[in-house]
One Martini backbone bead per residue (centre of mass of N, CA, C, O) as a GRO file, in nm:
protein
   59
    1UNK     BB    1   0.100   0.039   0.016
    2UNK     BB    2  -0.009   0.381  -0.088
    3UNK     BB    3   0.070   0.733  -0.017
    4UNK     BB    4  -0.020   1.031  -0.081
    5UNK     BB    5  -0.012   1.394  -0.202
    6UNK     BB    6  -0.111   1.738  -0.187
    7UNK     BB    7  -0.007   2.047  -0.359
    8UNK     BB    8  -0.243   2.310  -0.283
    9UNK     BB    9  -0.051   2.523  -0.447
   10UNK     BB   10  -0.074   2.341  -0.754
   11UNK     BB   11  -0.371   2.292  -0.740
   12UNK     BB   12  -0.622   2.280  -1.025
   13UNK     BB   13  -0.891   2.153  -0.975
   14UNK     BB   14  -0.959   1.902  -1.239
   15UNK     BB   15  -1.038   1.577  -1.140
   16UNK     BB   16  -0.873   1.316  -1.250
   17UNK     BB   17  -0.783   1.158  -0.991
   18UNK     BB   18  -1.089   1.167  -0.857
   19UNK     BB   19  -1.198   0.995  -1.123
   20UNK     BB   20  -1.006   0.738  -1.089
   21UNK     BB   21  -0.938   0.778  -0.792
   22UNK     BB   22  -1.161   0.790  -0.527
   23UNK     BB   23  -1.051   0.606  -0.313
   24UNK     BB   24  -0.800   0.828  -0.288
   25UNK     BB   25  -0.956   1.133  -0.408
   26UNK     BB   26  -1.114   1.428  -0.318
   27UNK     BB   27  -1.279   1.695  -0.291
   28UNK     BB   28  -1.255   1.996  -0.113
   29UNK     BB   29  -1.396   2.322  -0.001
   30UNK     BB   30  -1.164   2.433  -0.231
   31UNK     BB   31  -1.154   2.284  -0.492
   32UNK     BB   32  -0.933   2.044  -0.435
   33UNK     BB   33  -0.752   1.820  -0.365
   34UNK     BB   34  -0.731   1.491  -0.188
   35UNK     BB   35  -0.647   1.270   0.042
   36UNK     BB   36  -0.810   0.947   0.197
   37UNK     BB   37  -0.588   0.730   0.116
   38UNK     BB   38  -0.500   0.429   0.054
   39UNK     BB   39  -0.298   0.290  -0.207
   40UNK     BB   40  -0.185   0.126  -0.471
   41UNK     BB   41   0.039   0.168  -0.577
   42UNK     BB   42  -0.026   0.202  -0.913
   43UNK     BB   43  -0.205   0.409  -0.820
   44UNK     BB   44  -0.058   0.626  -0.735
   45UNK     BB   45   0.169   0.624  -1.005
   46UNK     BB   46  -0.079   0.743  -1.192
   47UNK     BB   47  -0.164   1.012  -1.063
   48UNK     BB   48   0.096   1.120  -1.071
   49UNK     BB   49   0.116   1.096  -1.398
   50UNK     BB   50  -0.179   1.226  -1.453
   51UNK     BB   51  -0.078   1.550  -1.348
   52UNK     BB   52  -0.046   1.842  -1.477
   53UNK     BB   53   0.117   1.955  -1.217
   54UNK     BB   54   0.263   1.764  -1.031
   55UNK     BB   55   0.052   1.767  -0.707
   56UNK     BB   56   0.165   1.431  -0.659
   57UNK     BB   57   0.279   1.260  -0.435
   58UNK     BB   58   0.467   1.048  -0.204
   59UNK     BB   59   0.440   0.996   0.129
   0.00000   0.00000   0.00000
């Protein structure tokens, strides 16, 4: 298992992170996004890969 992290300050909340992997990233109330949970390594360096802004890393 692995967790992510999310860079506040990089995250322009485009939701793609959020849509492929609910189980591990959801919108907060800032409308960027957040990690909720841990998930498959392959998940997690998915998300970093998808990120246009490369606003998530491993934790």
């Amino acid at each position: 298992m692995a967790k992510a992290k999310v860079d506040k300050d990089l995250c322009i909340g485009c939701g793609l992170c959020c849509g492929a992997h609910a189980d591990l990233f959801t919108f907060a109330d800032d409308g960027k996004a957040e990690c909720i949970g841990d998930g498959a390594e392959e998940d997690v360096a998915d998300a970093i890969a998808s990120c246009p802004v490369q606003a998530i890393s491993e934790d």
